[in-house]
Coordinates of C-alpha atoms in Angstrom, one line a residue:
X1 CA 4.1 23.6 9.5
X2 CA 6.5 25.6 7.3
X3 CA 8.6 26.7 10.3
X4 CA 9.3 23.1 11.1
X5 CA 11.1 22.5 7.8
X6 CA 13.0 25.7 7.5
X7 CA 16.6 25.0 6.2
X8 CA 15.7 21.4 5.7
X9 CA 16.0 19.5 2.4
X10 CA 12.8 17.8 1.1
X11 CA 13.0 14.1 0.3
X12 CA 10.5 12.8 -2.3
X13 CA 10.0 9.1 -2.4
X14 CA 8.8 7.6 -5.7
X15 CA 7.2 4.1 -5.6
X16 CA 5.3 2.0 -8.1
X17 CA 5.5 -1.5 -9.4
X18 CA 7.6 -2.6 -12.4
X19 CA 6.4 -1.1 -15.6
X20 CA 4.3 1.6 -14.1
X21 CA 6.7 4.3 -15.4
X22 CA 8.9 5.4 -12.4
X23 CA 12.2 5.7 -14.4
X24 CA 10.4 7.4 -17.3
X25 CA 8.9 9.8 -14.7
X26 CA 12.4 10.6 -13.3
X27 CA 13.8 11.2 -16.8
X28 CA 10.9 13.4 -17.9
X29 CA 11.1 15.4 -14.6
X30 CA 14.7 16.2 -15.2
X31 CA 14.0 17.3 -18.8
X32 CA 11.4 19.7 -17.6
X33 CA 13.7 21.5 -15.2
X34 CA 17.4 22.2 -15.1
X35 CA 17.7 25.0 -12.5
X36 CA 17.3 22.8 -9.4
X37 CA 20.2 21.1 -7.7
X38 CA 18.8 17.6 -7.3
X39 CA 20.3 14.5 -5.8
X40 CA 18.8 11.2 -7.0
X41 CA 18.9 7.9 -5.1
X42 CA 17.9 4.9 -7.2
X43 CA 17.3 1.5 -5.6
X44 CA 17.3 -1.8 -7.5
X45 CA 17.1 -5.3 -6.1
X46 CA 19.5 -6.8 -8.6
X47 CA 23.3 -6.8 -8.8
X48 CA 23.1 -4.3 -11.7
X49 CA 21.1 -1.2 -11.2
X50 CA 19.3 -0.9 -14.5
X51 CA 17.2 2.1 -13.6
X52 CA 20.2 4.0 -12.4
X53 CA 22.0 3.4 -15.7
X54 CA 19.0 4.6 -17.7
X55 CA 18.7 7.8 -15.7
X56 CA 22.5 8.4 -15.9
X57 CA 22.6 7.8 -19.7
X58 CA 19.6 10.0 -20.4
X59 CA 20.0 12.9 -18.0
X60 CA 23.2 13.1 -16.0
X61 CA 25.4 14.5 -18.8
X62 CA 22.8 17.2 -19.6
X63 CA 22.3 18.4 -16.0
X64 CA 25.5 19.1 -14.1
X65 CA 23.5 20.1 -11.1
X66 CA 22.3 16.5 -10.6
X67 CA 24.0 13.9 -8.4
X68 CA 23.1 10.3 -8.8
X69 CA 23.5 7.6 -6.1
X70 CA 22.9 3.9 -6.9
X71 CA 21.8 1.4 -4.3
X72 CA 21.5 -2.2 -5.3
X73 CA 21.6 -5.8 -4.1
X74 CA 18.8 -5.2 -1.6
X75 CA 15.8 -3.1 -0.9
X76 CA 15.8 0.3 1.0
X77 CA 12.6 -0.8 2.8
X78 CA 14.4 -3.7 4.6
X79 CA 17.9 -4.9 4.0
X80 CA 19.3 -1.5 2.9
X81 CA 17.2 0.6 5.2
X82 CA 20.0 1.8 7.6
X83 CA 22.4 2.3 4.8
X84 CA 19.7 4.3 2.9
X85 CA 19.2 6.7 5.8
X86 CA 22.9 7.2 6.2
X87 CA 23.1 8.0 2.5
X88 CA 20.3 10.5 2.8
X89 CA 21.9 12.3 5.7
X90 CA 25.2 12.4 3.9
X91 CA 23.6 14.0 0.8
X92 CA 21.9 16.6 2.9
X93 CA 25.2 18.2 3.8
X94 CA 25.8 19.0 0.1
X95 CA 24.5 22.1 -1.7
X96 CA 21.3 20.7 -3.1
X97 CA 17.6 21.8 -3.3
X98 CA 15.9 18.4 -3.1
X99 CA 16.5 14.6 -2.9
X100 CA 14.5 12.3 -5.1
X101 CA 14.4 8.6 -4.3
X102 CA 13.3 6.0 -6.8
X103 CA 12.5 2.9 -4.8
X104 CA 12.6 -0.6 -6.3
X105 CA 9.3 -1.9 -7.8
X106 CA 8.8 -4.2 -4.8
X107 CA 9.5 -1.6 -2.1
X108 CA 6.9 -1.1 0.7
X109 CA 6.5 2.6 1.2
X110 CA 5.3 2.1 4.8
X111 CA 8.6 0.7 5.8
X112 CA 10.6 3.5 4.2
X113 CA 8.5 6.1 5.8
X114 CA 8.9 4.4 9.1
X115 CA 12.7 4.6 8.6
X116 CA 12.4 8.4 8.6
X117 CA 10.3 8.3 11.8
X118 CA 12.7 6.0 13.5
X119 CA 15.7 8.2 12.6
X120 CA 13.9 11.3 13.9
X121 CA 13.2 9.5 17.2
X122 CA 16.9 8.8 17.7
X123 CA 18.3 12.1 16.4
X124 CA 17.3 15.4 17.9
X125 CA 17.7 17.3 14.6
X126 CA 18.1 16.0 11.1
X127 CA 18.7 18.2 8.1
X128 CA 16.0 16.5 5.9
X129 CA 12.3 15.7 6.0
X130 CA 10.1 13.3 4.1
X131 CA 8.1 15.6 1.8
X132 CA 5.9 13.4 -0.4
X133 CA 5.4 9.7 -1.1
X134 CA 4.5 9.4 -4.7
X135 CA 3.1 6.2 -6.3
X136 CA 3.2 5.9 -10.1
X137 CA 0.2 3.9 -11.0
X138 CA -0.4 2.1 -14.4
X139 CA -4.0 3.2 -15.1
X140 CA -4.2 0.6 -17.9
X141 CA -3.3 -2.2 -15.5
X142 CA -5.7 -1.1 -12.8
X143 CA -8.6 -1.1 -15.3
X144 CA -7.6 -4.4 -16.8
X145 CA -7.1 -6.3 -13.6
X146 CA -9.9 -4.7 -11.4
X147 CA -12.6 -2.8 -13.2
X148 CA -12.9 -4.6 -16.6
X149 CA -13.7 -8.0 -15.1
X150 CA -15.7 -6.5 -12.3
X151 CA -17.9 -4.5 -14.7
X152 CA -18.5 -7.6 -16.8
X153 CA -19.6 -9.5 -13.7
X154 CA -22.1 -6.8 -12.6
X155 CA -23.6 -6.5 -16.1
X156 CA -22.1 -3.1 -16.9
X157 CA -23.1 -1.8 -20.3
X158 CA -19.7 -0.2 -20.9
X159 CA -17.6 -1.4 -23.8
X160 CA -14.5 -3.4 -23.1
X161 CA -11.3 -2.1 -24.7
X162 CA -8.3 -4.3 -25.4
X163 CA -5.2 -3.2 -23.4
X164 CA -1.5 -4.1 -23.7
X165 CA -0.4 -6.9 -21.5
X166 CA 2.8 -5.6 -19.8
X167 CA 3.1 -8.3 -17.2
X168 CA 4.4 -11.8 -17.6
X169 CA 2.3 -14.9 -16.9
X170 CA 4.4 -15.4 -13.7
X171 CA 3.5 -11.9 -12.6
X172 CA -0.2 -12.3 -13.4
X173 CA -0.4 -15.4 -11.2
X174 CA 1.5 -13.9 -8.2
X175 CA -1.0 -12.5 -5.7
X176 CA 1.7 -10.7 -3.7
X177 CA 2.4 -8.3 -6.7
X178 CA -1.2 -7.1 -7.0
X179 CA -1.5 -6.7 -3.2
X180 CA 1.8 -4.7 -3.2
X181 CA 0.4 -2.4 -5.9
X182 CA -2.7 -1.7 -3.7
X183 CA -0.4 -1.2 -0.6
X184 CA 1.6 1.4 -2.6
X185 CA -1.7 3.3 -3.5
X186 CA -3.0 3.1 0.1
X187 CA 0.1 4.6 1.6
X188 CA 0.9 7.6 -0.7
X189 CA 0.3 11.3 -0.6
X190 CA 0.4 11.8 -4.4
X191 CA -0.7 9.5 -7.2
X192 CA 0.7 9.8 -10.7
X193 CA -1.9 8.1 -12.8
X194 CA 0.2 7.1 -15.8
X195 CA -0.6 5.7 -19.2
X196 CA -3.9 7.5 -19.2
X197 CA -3.8 7.7 -23.0
X198 CA -4.4 4.0 -23.2
X199 CA -7.9 4.3 -21.8
X200 CA -11.1 5.9 -23.0
X201 CA -12.5 8.9 -21.0
X202 CA -15.1 6.7 -19.4
X203 CA -12.5 4.0 -18.4
X204 CA -10.2 6.6 -17.0
X205 CA -13.0 8.1 -14.9
X206 CA -13.7 4.7 -13.4
X207 CA -10.1 4.1 -12.6
X208 CA -9.8 7.6 -10.9
X209 CA -13.0 6.9 -8.9
X210 CA -11.6 3.5 -7.6
X211 CA -8.1 4.9 -6.8
X212 CA -9.7 7.9 -5.0
X213 CA -11.9 5.6 -2.9
X214 CA -8.9 3.4 -1.9
X215 CA -6.9 6.4 -0.9
X216 CA -9.1 9.6 -0.6
X217 CA -6.3 11.8 0.8
X218 CA -3.9 11.5 -2.1
X219 CA -3.8 14.1 -4.8
X220 CA -4.2 12.5 -8.3
X221 CA -2.3 13.8 -11.3
X222 CA -3.1 12.3 -14.7
X223 CA -0.1 11.7 -16.9
X224 CA 1.0 10.4 -20.3
X225 CA 4.6 9.1 -20.4
X226 CA 4.8 10.2 -16.7
X227 CA 5.3 13.9 -17.6
X228 CA 4.8 16.3 -14.6
X229 CA 6.4 19.5 -13.5
X230 CA 8.9 19.5 -10.6
X231 CA 6.8 22.1 -8.7
X232 CA 3.8 19.7 -8.6
X233 CA 5.7 16.9 -6.7
X234 CA 7.4 18.8 -3.9
X235 CA 4.8 20.1 -1.5
X236 CA 7.2 21.7 1.1
X237 CA 4.9 20.2 3.8
X238 CA 6.1 17.2 5.9
X239 CA 4.5 13.9 5.0
X240 CA 1.8 13.2 7.6
X241 CA 2.4 9.5 8.3
X242 CA -0.5 9.0 10.7
X243 CA -3.0 10.9 8.5
X244 CA -2.1 9.0 5.4
X245 CA -2.0 5.6 7.2
X246 CA -5.5 6.2 8.7
X247 CA -7.1 7.6 5.5
X248 CA -7.2 4.6 3.3
X249 CA -10.6 3.0 3.0
X250 CA -9.4 -0.2 4.6
X251 CA -8.3 1.6 7.8
X252 CA -11.3 4.1 7.8
X253 CA -13.7 1.2 7.6
X254 CA -11.9 -0.7 10.3
X255 CA -11.8 2.3 12.6
X256 CA -15.5 3.1 12.2
X257 CA -16.4 -0.6 12.8
X258 CA -14.3 -0.8 16.0
X259 CA -15.8 2.4 17.3
X260 CA -19.4 1.5 16.3
X261 CA -19.7 4.5 14.0
X262 CA -21.8 4.9 10.9
X263 CA -20.5 6.2 7.7
X264 CA -21.1 10.0 7.7
X265 CA -20.0 11.2 4.3
X266 CA -20.9 8.1 2.2
X267 CA -18.6 9.3 -0.5
X268 CA -17.2 5.8 -1.2
X269 CA -20.7 4.6 -2.0
X270 CA -21.3 7.3 -4.7
X271 CA -20.0 5.0 -7.4
X272 CA -21.6 1.8 -6.2
X273 CA -18.5 0.8 -4.2
X274 CA -18.9 0.1 -0.5
X275 CA -17.1 -1.6 2.3
X276 CA -17.8 -3.7 5.4
X277 CA -15.9 -5.5 8.1
X278 CA -16.3 -9.2 8.9
X279 CA -15.4 -10.0 12.6
X280 CA -15.5 -13.3 14.4
X281 CA -13.4 -14.6 17.3
X282 CA -14.0 -18.2 16.3
X283 CA -11.2 -19.6 14.1
X284 CA -11.4 -20.7 10.5
X285 CA -10.9 -24.2 9.3
X286 CA -7.8 -23.9 7.0
X287 CA -9.2 -26.3 4.4
X288 CA -12.6 -24.7 4.3
X289 CA -11.2 -21.2 4.1
X290 CA -8.8 -22.1 1.3
X291 CA -11.6 -23.9 -0.6
X292 CA -13.7 -20.7 -0.3
X293 CA -10.9 -18.6 -1.8
X294 CA -10.3 -21.1 -4.6
X295 CA -13.9 -22.1 -5.6
X296 CA -16.4 -19.6 -4.1
X297 CA -14.8 -16.2 -3.7
X298 CA -17.1 -13.4 -5.0
X299 CA -15.8 -11.7 -8.1
X300 CA -17.6 -8.5 -7.0
X301 CA -14.9 -7.8 -4.4
X302 CA -12.1 -5.4 -5.4
X303 CA -10.0 -5.4 -2.3
X304 CA -9.9 -7.2 1.1
X305 CA -7.4 -7.2 3.9
X306 CA -7.3 -8.3 7.5
X307 CA -5.9 -10.6 10.2
X308 CA -7.2 -14.2 10.6
X309 CA -6.3 -17.4 12.4
X310 CA -6.9 -21.1 11.9
X311 CA -8.2 -23.8 14.3
X312 CA -5.1 -26.0 13.8
X313 CA -2.7 -23.1 14.5
X314 CA -3.6 -20.8 17.5
X315 CA -0.1 -19.4 17.6
X316 CA 0.4 -17.5 14.4
X317 CA -1.3 -14.4 13.1
X318 CA -2.1 -14.7 9.4
X319 CA -2.5 -11.7 7.0
X320 CA -5.2 -12.2 4.4
X321 CA -5.1 -9.9 1.4
X322 CA -7.0 -9.9 -1.9
X323 CA -6.8 -7.5 -4.8
X324 CA -8.6 -8.1 -8.1
X325 CA -8.3 -11.7 -9.0
X326 CA -5.5 -12.5 -6.6
X327 CA -5.5 -13.5 -2.9
X328 CA -2.9 -14.6 -0.4
X329 CA -2.5 -15.8 3.2
X330 CA 0.8 -15.0 4.9
X331 CA 2.0 -15.8 8.4
X332 CA 3.3 -12.6 9.9
X333 CA 3.6 -12.8 13.7
X334 CA 2.4 -14.5 16.9
X335 CA -0.8 -13.7 18.8
X336 CA 0.0 -12.2 22.2
X337 CA -2.2 -14.9 23.8
X338 CA 0.2 -17.5 22.4
X339 CA 3.3 -15.9 23.9
X340 CA 5.1 -17.4 27.1
X341 CA 3.6 -15.9 30.3
X342 CA 6.6 -13.5 30.9
X343 CA 6.6 -12.2 27.3
X344 CA 2.8 -11.8 27.3
X345 CA 2.8 -9.8 30.5
X346 CA 5.6 -7.6 29.2
X347 CA 3.6 -7.0 26.0
X348 CA 0.5 -6.0 28.0
X349 CA 2.5 -3.7 30.2
X350 CA 4.1 -1.9 27.2
X351 CA 0.8 -1.9 25.1
X352 CA -2.1 -1.8 27.6
X353 CA -4.5 -1.2 24.7
X354 CA -4.3 -5.0 24.1
X355 CA -6.5 -5.5 27.1
X356 CA -9.2 -3.3 25.7
X357 CA -10.3 -6.0 23.3
X358 CA -9.1 -9.1 25.2
X359 CA -11.3 -12.1 25.3
X360 CA -11.3 -14.6 28.1
X361 CA -11.3 -17.6 25.8
X362 CA -9.5 -16.3 22.7
X363 CA -7.2 -13.6 24.0
X364 CA -6.4 -11.3 21.1
X365 CA -7.1 -13.9 18.5
X366 CA -9.6 -12.7 16.0
X367 CA -10.8 -12.9 12.4
X368 CA -11.2 -9.3 11.2
X369 CA -11.3 -8.6 7.4
X370 CA -12.3 -5.4 5.6
X371 CA -14.0 -6.1 2.2
X372 CA -14.4 -3.5 -0.5
X373 CA -16.5 -4.2 -3.6
X374 CA -19.2 -3.3 -6.0
X375 CA -22.5 -5.1 -6.2
X376 CA -21.7 -7.8 -3.6
X377 CA -24.0 -9.3 -1.0
X378 CA -22.7 -8.7 2.5
X379 CA -25.1 -11.3 3.9
X380 CA -23.9 -13.9 1.3
X381 CA -20.2 -13.3 2.0
X382 CA -20.8 -13.4 5.8
X383 CA -22.7 -16.7 5.5
X384 CA -20.0 -18.3 3.4
X385 CA -17.3 -17.2 5.9
X386 CA -19.4 -18.4 8.8
X387 CA -19.5 -21.8 7.1
X388 CA -15.6 -21.8 7.3
X389 CA -15.6 -21.4 11.1
X390 CA -14.6 -24.2 13.4
X391 CA -14.9 -24.9 17.1
X392 CA -11.8 -23.8 19.0
X393 CA -10.3 -26.5 21.3
X394 CA -7.9 -24.8 23.7
X395 CA -5.5 -27.4 24.8
X396 CA -3.5 -25.2 27.2

């Protein structure tokens, strides 16, 4: 593994939602070391790169070995992706030891990692490699928005502790934000569990257990004010995209379900948290499913994610996600079965695995959701979802 990265520059990606402590982490990291030649790329969605200015004002004058690149008016996981990779390659030709990338708070680490994979596929040899994907996690927020309410619901005897509210009312009511936080945890190789000083030892233990269950492969470092040594964040081992992608509890549960495998280690059930997959070919009624989410969704569920479809729309694949108190349904693509004949045949030729689970009536259309929770009733949830099903009338 080490031979593959000889003479290449490690790139460390730092993600984490607004307020988690990413910029504080970058500043503290530079204070703790001054002998490394580091290039920093800071991405901000706005016209003014506030994070870049904070790092520059606090650190750049003190550390002449540091070079700072600001990327704004877009996100490096989508609109600035190509420009981002070009910038990384340009930096690699300079005399530096490492590249640190602070992604915007709304960046999807999956897409950024895929940018490296895509670049490697088109270029025979590139002078950099993705070393680590770090997610800075606000431990206080995880406890407040997941565990505190969940523990109350299952009659936990642990004391509640008041926590600082860092998010606005608008943030709190936006389901995409909480789902993004979970996505960032599920797709990282290192978790900086920040603001640990705001929780009791017991609360912190619970947060670590849940985070480890969601992404068991990621190393967890507890921090206060995001302080961590440079040597602890650069692994010098290439980021294993497939291993990390497949190691989250969501994907592990789905894989074992699709391969009819039983849980072997049962680690995730040690703390009373378990998972299961709901699978039905039959479509949901849109109105019934939404009513279920709004009026009857179990508070014992921590996380859910999967693809679904509705009886009045057999064309579009919908992504259902839930994290804590928030849930969303988003149209993301078309079912292969809904494509024109020529496009469908081309898709099957390029991706023959589609045919492995093809249904004569429904094609590739399916409701398949992974649920993760504590103290829930699988039978009750399954029954409620079954009540949302509707007969499919294929008009084609």
